[in-house]
Amino acid sequence: MNKWLYRIGLTLFSPVLAVLLYLLAALIGGLIPASSNSIDEASETLEKPVYLLANLLHTDIAIPVNSLTLAEFAFLREVGFPLDNPNLQYLVIGWGSEEFYTSTGDYSDIKLATAWKAATGDTSVMHVAPAGDLSNKGFPALKMPHSNFADLVKFIKAGFLLEDAMPVHLVDKTFGFGDVFYKANGNFNIFNPCNKWASAALRKAGFGTGLWTPTAYSFALSHRLYN
């Protein structure tokens, strides 16, 4: 009897232990620096900052609409994205699991099977959403020189999977507020999630980050520590 109770207890406790170890590793990974801040504060910065939009699970990067972004993301016009709308001020861009990202509008939409596929391995997508003024929303703001911003835009654009030299639009995927999904480069899993992508983007732009930031908390922690 005791043997069976031990096995049942082990079976129930093992997933909990695995989650706790993962969260601990994420915390440690956020504390270990992968890069230091190399932003030249004396350089002329963008008129508008870049913003980090995060929830409990995911981090998006909001980049201002200017001549560079209009040129680099001109392909968005072809799928009806409101790129030339006078009220458009930001492109909110994220990378993530195709099945989870395209089907989870809010937390109530989360399904166990979808989360399991994301954790164990899924193809990835880029999500682009329009936004207006973000200055009064309380999001972390990143001021950066034009050259660093160009590096950030280059990194983000490289995330789009190309076929015949063009990004691949997922026609039937949208949350209905002008947002669009595209196929992306790289595979998503529990060790290579969206917040790790966001850290890599910031490193390309010259900001300090933690060594491994798979959770939104570890990403935010490392950003506060090293910038």
XYZ file of N, CA and C in Angstrom:
681
model
N 0.821 -1.204 0.000
C 0.000 0.000 0.000
C 0.861 1.263 0.000
N 1.875 1.257 0.892
C 2.767 2.401 0.969
C 3.504 2.631 -0.341
N 3.832 1.507 -1.019
C 4.536 1.596 -2.293
C 3.680 2.292 -3.339
N 2.385 1.949 -3.367
C 1.485 2.573 -4.333
C 1.248 4.039 -4.007
N 1.144 4.355 -2.720
C 0.982 5.742 -2.313
C 2.205 6.571 -2.709
N 3.382 5.958 -2.577
C 4.620 6.638 -2.960
C 4.629 6.940 -4.456
N 4.211 5.955 -5.244
C 4.192 6.144 -6.702
C 3.181 7.208 -7.111
N 2.014 7.190 -6.482
C 0.997 8.188 -6.794
C 1.491 9.581 -6.410
N 2.086 9.682 -5.229
C 2.611 10.971 -4.783
C 3.695 11.491 -5.700
N 4.571 10.590 -6.128
C 5.652 10.979 -7.033
C 5.100 11.448 -8.365
N 4.078 10.746 -8.861
C 3.465 11.117 -10.130
C 2.820 12.499 -10.061
N 2.178 12.786 -8.947
C 1.512 14.079 -8.791
C 2.503 15.204 -8.528
N 3.578 14.883 -7.798
C 4.512 15.927 -7.392
C 5.519 16.274 -8.485
N 5.840 15.320 -9.350
C 6.880 15.543 -10.364
C 6.574 16.730 -11.278
N 5.350 16.864 -11.815
C 5.069 18.049 -12.656
C 5.218 19.352 -11.890
N 4.798 19.370 -10.628
C 4.929 20.577 -9.813
C 6.393 20.920 -9.617
N 7.201 19.899 -9.314
C 8.633 20.115 -9.129
C 9.274 20.628 -10.417
N 8.865 20.067 -11.555
C 9.421 20.498 -12.845
C 9.111 21.973 -13.108
N 7.882 22.390 -12.793
C 7.501 23.795 -12.985
C 8.315 24.697 -12.069
N 8.469 24.290 -10.818
C 9.235 25.096 -9.866
C 10.689 25.224 -10.293
N 11.274 24.139 -10.776
C 12.661 24.182 -11.237
C 12.802 25.079 -12.470
N 11.816 25.013 -13.353
C 11.828 25.863 -14.547
C 11.780 27.339 -14.161
N 10.887 27.693 -13.238
C 10.760 29.080 -12.802
C 12.019 29.552 -12.081
N 12.625 28.663 -11.315
C 13.879 29.013 -10.639
C 14.985 29.248 -11.656
N 15.060 28.378 -12.669
C 16.067 28.538 -13.724
C 15.844 29.836 -14.493
N 14.565 30.182 -14.728
C 14.253 31.437 -15.421
C 14.695 32.632 -14.604
N 14.496 32.567 -13.284
C 14.916 33.654 -12.406
C 16.432 33.816 -12.431
N 17.135 32.694 -12.309
C 18.605 32.738 -12.335
C 19.098 33.229 -13.688
N 18.458 32.756 -14.753
C 18.841 33.183 -16.098
C 18.671 34.671 -16.309
N 17.650 35.247 -15.682
C 17.444 36.686 -15.783
C 18.471 37.474 -14.998
N 19.028 36.875 -13.951
C 20.008 37.557 -13.111
C 21.413 37.522 -13.694
N 21.704 36.504 -14.505
C 23.032 36.386 -15.114
C 23.084 37.242 -16.374
N 23.988 38.212 -16.457
C 24.014 39.096 -17.635
C 24.517 38.388 -18.890
N 23.812 38.594 -19.987
C 24.277 38.103 -21.287
C 24.982 39.200 -22.051
N 24.619 40.451 -21.761
C 25.232 41.598 -22.423
C 25.034 42.811 -21.544
N 25.862 43.805 -21.733
C 25.728 45.048 -20.989
C 25.156 46.124 -21.907
N 24.644 47.166 -21.312
C 24.063 48.265 -22.069
C 25.159 49.022 -22.819
N 24.990 49.132 -24.134
C 25.976 49.836 -24.956
C 25.360 51.017 -25.697
N 24.225 51.511 -25.202
C 23.556 52.653 -25.809
C 24.372 53.918 -25.560
N 24.647 54.652 -26.620
C 25.365 55.919 -26.504
C 24.344 57.014 -26.201
N 24.273 57.415 -24.943
C 23.265 58.388 -24.528
C 23.524 59.774 -25.086
N 24.726 59.996 -25.623
C 25.034 61.309 -26.209
C 24.537 61.423 -27.644
N 24.178 60.295 -28.255
C 23.706 60.309 -29.638
C 22.272 60.822 -29.711
N 21.914 61.327 -30.877
C 20.550 61.810 -31.078
C 19.584 60.633 -31.063
N 18.560 60.729 -30.240
C 17.618 59.623 -30.099
C 16.386 59.834 -30.961
N 15.616 58.755 -31.108
C 14.351 58.821 -31.834
C 13.408 59.817 -31.169
N 12.545 60.398 -31.983
C 11.557 61.334 -31.441
C 10.614 60.619 -30.483
N 10.231 59.381 -30.826
C 9.346 58.595 -29.973
C 10.108 57.361 -29.470
N 9.856 56.936 -28.242
C 10.543 55.755 -27.713
C 9.932 54.458 -28.223
N 10.666 53.388 -28.041
C 10.149 52.039 -28.222
C 9.535 51.615 -26.893
N 8.442 50.865 -26.939
C 7.787 50.417 -25.710
C 7.798 48.898 -25.616
N 7.837 48.421 -24.383
C 7.728 46.988 -24.104
C 6.350 46.721 -23.527
N 5.557 45.912 -24.222
C 4.198 45.600 -23.799
C 4.164 44.161 -23.305
N 3.966 43.986 -22.020
C 4.050 42.644 -21.443
C 2.803 42.306 -20.645
N 2.448 41.016 -20.641
C 1.448 40.499 -19.712
C 2.097 39.368 -18.916
N 1.331 38.518 -18.309
C 1.910 37.461 -17.472
C 2.717 36.447 -18.274
N 2.408 36.309 -19.565
C 3.040 35.255 -20.354
C 3.929 35.770 -21.481
N 3.639 36.930 -22.008
C 4.185 37.311 -23.309
C 4.643 38.772 -23.315
N 5.676 39.042 -24.141
C 6.161 40.410 -24.310
C 6.165 40.780 -25.782
N 5.522 41.902 -26.112
C 5.556 42.488 -27.447
C 6.484 43.698 -27.435
N 6.961 44.069 -28.610
C 7.772 45.269 -28.764
C 7.026 46.230 -29.675
N 6.772 47.438 -29.190
C 6.057 48.453 -29.964
C 7.072 49.434 -30.540
N 7.168 49.470 -31.863
C 8.121 50.357 -32.518
C 7.380 51.507 -33.188
N 7.914 52.724 -33.098
C 7.217 53.881 -33.669
C 7.176 53.850 -35.190
N 6.102 54.375 -35.734
C 5.977 54.495 -37.187
C 6.746 55.726 -37.633
N 7.742 55.508 -38.476
C 8.531 56.598 -39.050
C 8.957 56.187 -40.454
N 9.815 56.944 -41.065
C 10.201 56.660 -42.453
C 10.859 55.280 -42.582
N 11.630 54.876 -41.572
C 12.295 53.569 -41.632
C 11.284 52.436 -41.548
N 10.395 52.480 -40.568
C 9.437 51.393 -40.415
C 8.445 51.339 -41.574
N 8.061 52.497 -42.093
C 7.164 52.507 -43.248
C 7.800 51.838 -44.455
N 9.109 52.006 -44.605
C 9.822 51.398 -45.729
C 10.030 49.902 -45.503
N 10.472 49.528 -44.293
C 10.816 48.133 -44.017
C 9.591 47.228 -43.920
N 8.462 47.787 -43.504
C 7.252 46.981 -43.334
C 6.166 47.371 -44.342
N 6.604 47.849 -45.498
C 5.662 48.246 -46.549
C 4.790 47.080 -47.006
N 5.292 45.844 -46.842
C 4.525 44.674 -47.275
C 3.207 44.530 -46.513
N 3.078 45.198 -45.375
C 1.838 45.111 -44.609
C 0.655 45.716 -45.359
N 0.930 46.682 -46.223
C -0.156 47.316 -46.983
C -0.900 46.299 -47.836
N -0.192 45.303 -48.325
C -0.774 44.353 -49.275
C -1.845 43.467 -48.652
N -1.888 43.401 -47.317
C -2.883 42.549 -46.662
C -3.921 43.385 -45.914
N -3.966 44.689 -46.213
C -4.984 45.545 -45.626
C -4.632 46.129 -44.272
N -3.397 45.976 -43.841
C -2.983 46.569 -42.563
C -3.023 48.093 -42.693
N -3.530 48.817 -41.683
C -3.716 50.277 -41.795
C -2.406 51.056 -41.645
N -1.441 50.757 -42.489
C -0.110 51.356 -42.357
C -0.122 52.854 -42.623
N -1.054 53.326 -43.445
C -1.106 54.747 -43.792
C -2.200 55.507 -43.048
N -2.789 54.868 -42.063
C -3.800 55.550 -41.259
C -3.132 56.672 -40.462
N -3.643 57.885 -40.524
C -3.003 59.010 -39.830
C -2.965 58.847 -38.316
N -3.825 57.983 -37.777
C -3.843 57.764 -36.325
C -2.865 56.680 -35.879
N -2.254 55.995 -36.843
C -1.300 54.936 -36.504
C 0.009 55.552 -36.029
N 0.439 55.180 -34.839
C 1.698 55.683 -34.304
C 2.708 54.580 -34.000
N 2.205 53.353 -33.769
C 3.105 52.251 -33.409
C 2.710 50.950 -34.091
N 3.715 50.134 -34.368
C 3.527 48.744 -34.764
C 3.887 47.903 -33.549
N 2.932 47.142 -33.055
C 3.161 46.261 -31.911
C 3.460 44.875 -32.456
N 4.690 44.407 -32.250
C 5.164 43.196 -32.922
C 5.638 42.170 -31.897
N 5.250 40.921 -32.122
C 5.691 39.837 -31.255
C 5.931 38.571 -32.047
N 6.663 37.661 -31.427
C 6.980 36.348 -32.005
C 6.468 35.289 -31.049
N 5.898 34.209 -31.576
C 5.404 33.187 -30.661
C 4.953 31.918 -31.345
N 4.416 31.000 -30.536
C 3.907 29.711 -31.004
C 2.717 29.928 -31.933
N 2.727 29.261 -33.075
C 1.652 29.471 -34.047
C 0.294 29.094 -33.481
N 0.163 27.886 -32.938
C -1.152 27.447 -32.485
C -1.613 28.243 -31.261
N -0.710 28.462 -30.305
C -1.087 29.179 -29.091
C -1.357 30.647 -29.380
N -0.455 31.279 -30.106
C -0.526 32.717 -30.353
C -1.754 33.096 -31.176
N -2.068 32.296 -32.195
C -3.171 32.649 -33.090
C -4.547 32.314 -32.531
N -4.607 31.537 -31.446
C -5.912 31.122 -30.916
C -6.196 31.650 -29.521
N -5.241 32.385 -28.937
C -5.398 32.824 -27.551
C -5.501 34.341 -27.492
N -6.721 34.838 -27.587
C -6.932 36.273 -27.501
C -6.786 36.787 -26.083
N -7.256 35.987 -25.108
C -7.063 36.324 -23.698
C -6.931 35.023 -22.916
N -6.776 35.139 -21.600
C -6.487 33.957 -20.783
C -7.616 32.929 -20.811
N -8.845 33.365 -21.014
C -9.962 32.430 -21.045
C -9.922 31.520 -22.269
N -9.124 31.893 -23.275
C -9.023 31.086 -24.493
C -7.970 29.983 -24.391
N -7.196 29.974 -23.310
C -6.105 29.009 -23.182
C -6.671 27.596 -23.021
N -6.166 26.674 -23.838
C -6.548 25.270 -23.757
C -5.308 24.440 -23.441
N -5.501 23.383 -22.681
C -4.383 22.549 -22.250
C -3.622 21.978 -23.438
N -4.341 21.491 -24.452
C -3.693 20.897 -25.614
C -2.857 21.927 -26.365
N -3.379 23.143 -26.470
C -2.655 24.218 -27.157
C -1.402 24.602 -26.385
N -1.535 24.718 -25.068
C -0.376 25.064 -24.233
C 0.665 23.953 -24.276
N 0.221 22.715 -24.305
C 1.159 21.586 -24.350
C 1.945 21.574 -25.652
N 1.271 21.846 -26.751
C 1.970 21.887 -28.032
C 2.997 23.000 -28.061
N 2.638 24.154 -27.516
C 3.581 25.265 -27.465
C 4.799 24.902 -26.629
N 4.566 24.250 -25.494
C 5.664 23.904 -24.588
C 6.595 22.862 -25.191
N 6.032 21.909 -25.922
C 6.833 20.798 -26.434
C 7.397 21.037 -27.824
N 6.881 22.056 -28.527
C 7.437 22.389 -29.835
C 6.375 22.731 -30.857
N 6.498 23.898 -31.453
C 5.520 24.352 -32.437
C 6.221 25.265 -33.437
N 5.644 25.388 -34.618
C 6.123 26.391 -35.565
C 5.814 27.772 -34.991
N 6.437 28.782 -35.537
C 6.301 30.117 -34.963
C 5.657 31.096 -35.943
N 5.151 32.183 -35.382
C 4.527 33.239 -36.184
C 4.981 34.600 -35.668
N 4.885 35.590 -36.541
C 5.039 36.990 -36.171
C 3.645 37.611 -36.144
N 3.386 38.412 -35.121
C 2.110 39.095 -34.993
C 2.359 40.595 -35.038
N 1.588 41.299 -35.863
C 1.715 42.753 -35.972
C 0.347 43.377 -35.726
N 0.293 44.297 -34.779
C -0.965 44.974 -34.457
C -0.760 46.482 -34.500
N -1.783 47.227 -34.934
C -1.675 48.692 -34.966
C -1.946 49.291 -33.590
N -1.319 50.422 -33.313
C -1.558 51.116 -32.047
C -1.385 52.618 -32.238
N -2.094 53.369 -31.433
C -1.973 54.822 -31.444
C -0.967 55.286 -30.406
N -1.293 56.330 -29.696
C -0.402 56.894 -28.686
C -0.273 55.944 -27.500
N 0.955 55.601 -27.137
C 1.208 54.699 -26.011
C 1.896 55.408 -24.848
N 2.050 56.707 -24.959
C 2.866 57.431 -23.993
C 2.264 57.490 -22.598
N 0.959 57.324 -22.492
C 0.314 57.446 -21.182
C -0.235 56.121 -20.668
N 0.312 55.026 -21.166
C -0.193 53.701 -20.796
C 0.631 53.021 -19.696
N 1.745 53.619 -19.317
C 2.568 53.039 -18.257
C 3.512 51.947 -18.708
N 3.697 51.791 -20.016
C 4.611 50.761 -20.506
C 6.059 51.223 -20.365
N 6.996 50.304 -20.101
C 8.413 50.671 -20.092
C 8.832 51.254 -21.438
N 9.493 52.405 -21.403
C 9.895 53.106 -22.625
C 11.403 53.013 -22.816
N 11.814 52.775 -24.047
C 13.229 52.674 -24.383
C 13.601 53.792 -25.345
N 14.439 54.700 -24.900
C 14.950 55.738 -25.783
C 16.249 55.246 -26.390
N 16.365 55.364 -27.706
C 17.558 54.836 -28.366
C 17.945 55.683 -29.567
N 19.237 55.690 -29.889
C 19.695 56.403 -31.082
C 19.144 55.761 -32.347
N 19.152 56.515 -33.430
C 18.623 56.031 -34.712
C 19.347 54.767 -35.182
N 20.659 54.685 -34.976
C 21.411 53.517 -35.436
C 21.009 52.261 -34.677
N 20.771 52.385 -33.373
C 20.324 51.235 -32.587
C 18.919 50.817 -32.977
N 18.078 51.803 -33.270
C 16.721 51.492 -33.710
C 16.754 50.743 -35.042
N 17.643 51.145 -35.928
C 17.778 50.454 -37.219
C 18.181 49.005 -37.007
N 19.048 48.745 -36.030
C 19.444 47.365 -35.719
C 18.265 46.569 -35.173
N 17.450 47.216 -34.348
C 16.264 46.547 -33.806
C 15.289 46.188 -34.915
N 15.019 47.133 -35.806
C 14.097 46.887 -36.928
C 14.622 45.761 -37.815
N 15.920 45.747 -38.050
C 16.524 44.695 -38.870
C 16.316 43.328 -38.235
N 16.507 43.248 -36.909
C 16.309 41.978 -36.204
C 14.850 41.535 -36.296
N 13.922 42.454 -36.051
C 12.500 42.098 -36.089
C 12.090 41.624 -37.479
N 12.525 42.336 -38.488
C 12.140 41.963 -39.851
C 12.714 40.600 -40.234
N 13.893 40.276 -39.707
C 14.507 38.978 -40.010
C 13.707 37.815 -39.420
N 12.786 38.111 -38.506
C 11.962 37.056 -37.936
C 10.888 36.548 -38.874
N 10.560 37.303 -39.910
C 9.523 36.894 -40.869
C 10.074 35.862 -41.839
N 9.399 34.738 -41.938
C 9.768 33.705 -42.902
C 9.418 34.179 -44.306
N 10.357 34.022 -45.231
C 10.148 34.478 -46.603
C 9.932 33.297 -47.550
N 9.018 33.467 -48.450
C 8.825 32.554 -49.582
C 8.738 33.402 -50.841
N 9.585 33.120 -51.806
C 9.691 33.958 -53.006
C 9.986 35.407 -52.623
N 10.855 35.554 -51.628
C 11.351 36.859 -51.157
C 10.282 37.712 -50.480
N 9.150 37.116 -50.114
C 8.077 37.870 -49.467
C 7.615 37.166 -48.188
N 7.273 37.938 -47.143
C 6.705 37.342 -45.935
C 5.401 36.607 -46.251
N 5.146 35.533 -45.513
C 3.983 34.684 -45.778
C 2.853 35.037 -44.814
N 1.822 35.677 -45.350
C 0.676 36.109 -44.545
C -0.236 34.921 -44.263
N -0.680 34.793 -43.004
C -1.653 33.778 -42.630
C -3.041 34.409 -42.713
N -3.698 34.159 -43.824
C -4.907 34.903 -44.199
C -6.017 34.792 -43.166
N -6.244 33.612 -42.620
C -7.391 33.390 -41.741
C -7.071 33.618 -40.269
N -5.924 34.192 -39.963
C -5.523 34.384 -38.574
C -5.542 35.875 -38.222
N -6.434 36.248 -37.325
C -6.520 37.629 -36.849
C -7.428 37.674 -35.637
N -7.239 38.676 -34.786
C -8.140 38.892 -33.660
C -9.168 39.974 -33.975
N -9.098 40.524 -35.196
C -10.151 41.398 -35.676
C -9.996 42.877 -35.403
N -8.817 43.348 -34.998
C -8.645 44.785 -34.782
C -7.538 45.353 -35.667
N -7.463 44.804 -36.885
C -6.454 45.255 -37.836
C -5.147 44.516 -37.724
N -5.065 43.560 -36.810
C -3.828 42.808 -36.602
C -3.671 41.712 -37.650
N -2.440 41.294 -37.873
C -2.138 40.264 -38.866
C -1.078 39.315 -38.319
N -1.096 38.101 -38.846
C -0.092 37.094 -38.510
C 0.676 36.689 -39.767
N 1.956 36.402 -39.579
C 2.817 35.905 -40.649
C 3.611 34.713 -40.130
N 3.993 33.833 -41.050
C 4.897 32.751 -40.681
C 6.237 33.339 -40.250
N 6.873 32.681 -39.295
C 8.123 33.206 -38.742
C 9.235 32.174 -38.825
N 10.436 32.643 -38.668
C 11.603 31.766 -38.598
C 11.775 31.254 -37.175
N 12.259 30.031 -37.060
C 12.528 29.452 -35.750
C 11.360 28.671 -35.199
N 11.660 27.744 -34.296
C 10.630 26.943 -33.636
C 10.455 27.391 -32.191
N 9.226 27.357 -31.747
C 8.866 27.759 -30.387
C 8.817 26.524 -29.499
N 9.362 26.615 -28.297
C 9.176 25.592 -27.273
C 9.438 26.213 -25.915
N 9.323 25.429 -24.881
C 9.428 25.947 -23.527
C 10.803 26.537 -23.226
N 11.817 26.103 -23.960
C 13.162 26.632 -23.760
C 13.503 27.759 -24.740
N 12.661 27.944 -25.739
C 12.861 29.012 -26.723
C 11.535 29.742 -26.938
N 11.052 30.450 -25.913
C 9.749 31.105 -25.994
C 9.853 32.561 -26.442
N 8.710 33.227 -26.419
C 8.612 34.593 -26.931
C 9.469 35.585 -26.154
N 9.562 35.421 -24.845
C 10.324 36.374 -24.044
C 11.826 36.268 -24.306
N 12.275 35.100 -24.677
C 13.670 34.936 -25.090
C 13.923 35.688 -26.395
N 12.950 35.656 -27.306
C 13.047 36.415 -28.553
C 13.113 37.910 -28.261
N 12.300 38.383 -27.326
C 12.293 39.800 -26.979
C 13.644 40.232 -26.423
N 14.266 39.374 -25.613
C 15.607 39.679 -25.090
C 16.626 39.776 -26.214
N 16.555 38.849 -27.155
C 17.487 38.877 -28.288
C 17.322 40.163 -29.091
N 16.081 40.619 -29.232
C 15.829 41.868 -29.954
C 16.470 43.047 -29.239
N 16.351 43.095 -27.919
C 16.941 44.198 -27.162
C 18.468 44.159 -27.221
N 19.040 42.972 -27.194
C 20.499 42.873 -27.308
C 20.979 43.438 -28.639
N 20.250 43.140 -29.699
C 20.608 43.672 -31.017
C 20.551 45.201 -31.028
N 19.668 45.754 -30.213
C 19.515 47.209 -30.163
C 20.496 47.854 -29.178
N 21.329 47.050 -28.519
C 22.349 47.598 -27.634
C 21.989 47.637 -26.166
N 20.875 47.018 -25.783
C 20.472 47.011 -24.385
C 20.997 45.766 -23.674
N 21.196 45.886 -22.378
C 21.617 44.743 -21.585
C 20.455 43.810 -21.314
N 20.730 42.510 -21.270
C 19.690 41.520 -20.971
C 20.275 40.402 -20.135
N 19.384 39.597 -19.581
C 19.797 38.396 -18.881
C 20.158 37.294 -19.859
N 20.848 36.288 -19.344
C 21.323 35.196 -20.193
C 20.184 34.366 -20.775
N 19.161 34.100 -19.962
C 18.016 33.291 -20.424
C 16.774 33.827 -19.742
N 15.850 34.362 -20.529
C 14.657 35.014 -19.971
C 13.390 34.430 -20.594
N 13.031 33.205 -20.234
C 11.876 32.565 -20.872
C 10.524 33.075 -20.386
N 10.487 33.723 -19.223
C 9.226 34.219 -18.697
C 9.190 35.746 -18.780
N 7.982 36.295 -18.780
C 7.845 37.748 -18.819
C 8.482 38.380 -17.587
N 8.414 37.681 -16.446
C 8.999 38.220 -15.227
C 10.522 38.287 -15.319
N 11.150 37.198 -15.787
C 12.614 37.197 -15.878
C 13.092 38.205 -16.927
N 12.311 38.383 -17.986
C 12.649 39.385 -18.994
C 12.601 40.785 -18.387
N 11.517 41.096 -17.682
C 11.363 42.418 -17.071
C 12.421 42.651 -16.002
N 12.726 41.623 -15.230
C 13.750 41.728 -14.187
C 15.105 42.057 -14.790
N 15.495 41.329 -15.830
C 16.806 41.563 -16.435
C 16.880 42.953 -17.069
N 15.762 43.403 -17.637
C 15.752 44.738 -18.236
C 15.970 45.821 -17.178
N 15.315 45.656 -16.034
C 15.483 46.639 -14.951
C 16.927 46.598 -14.404
N 17.511 45.430 -14.346
C 18.841 45.291 -13.767
C 19.940 45.874 -14.648
N 19.829 45.688 -15.952
C 20.956 45.977 -16.835
C 20.764 47.196 -17.730
N 19.679 47.947 -17.515
C 19.461 49.158 -18.298
C 19.035 50.294 -17.361
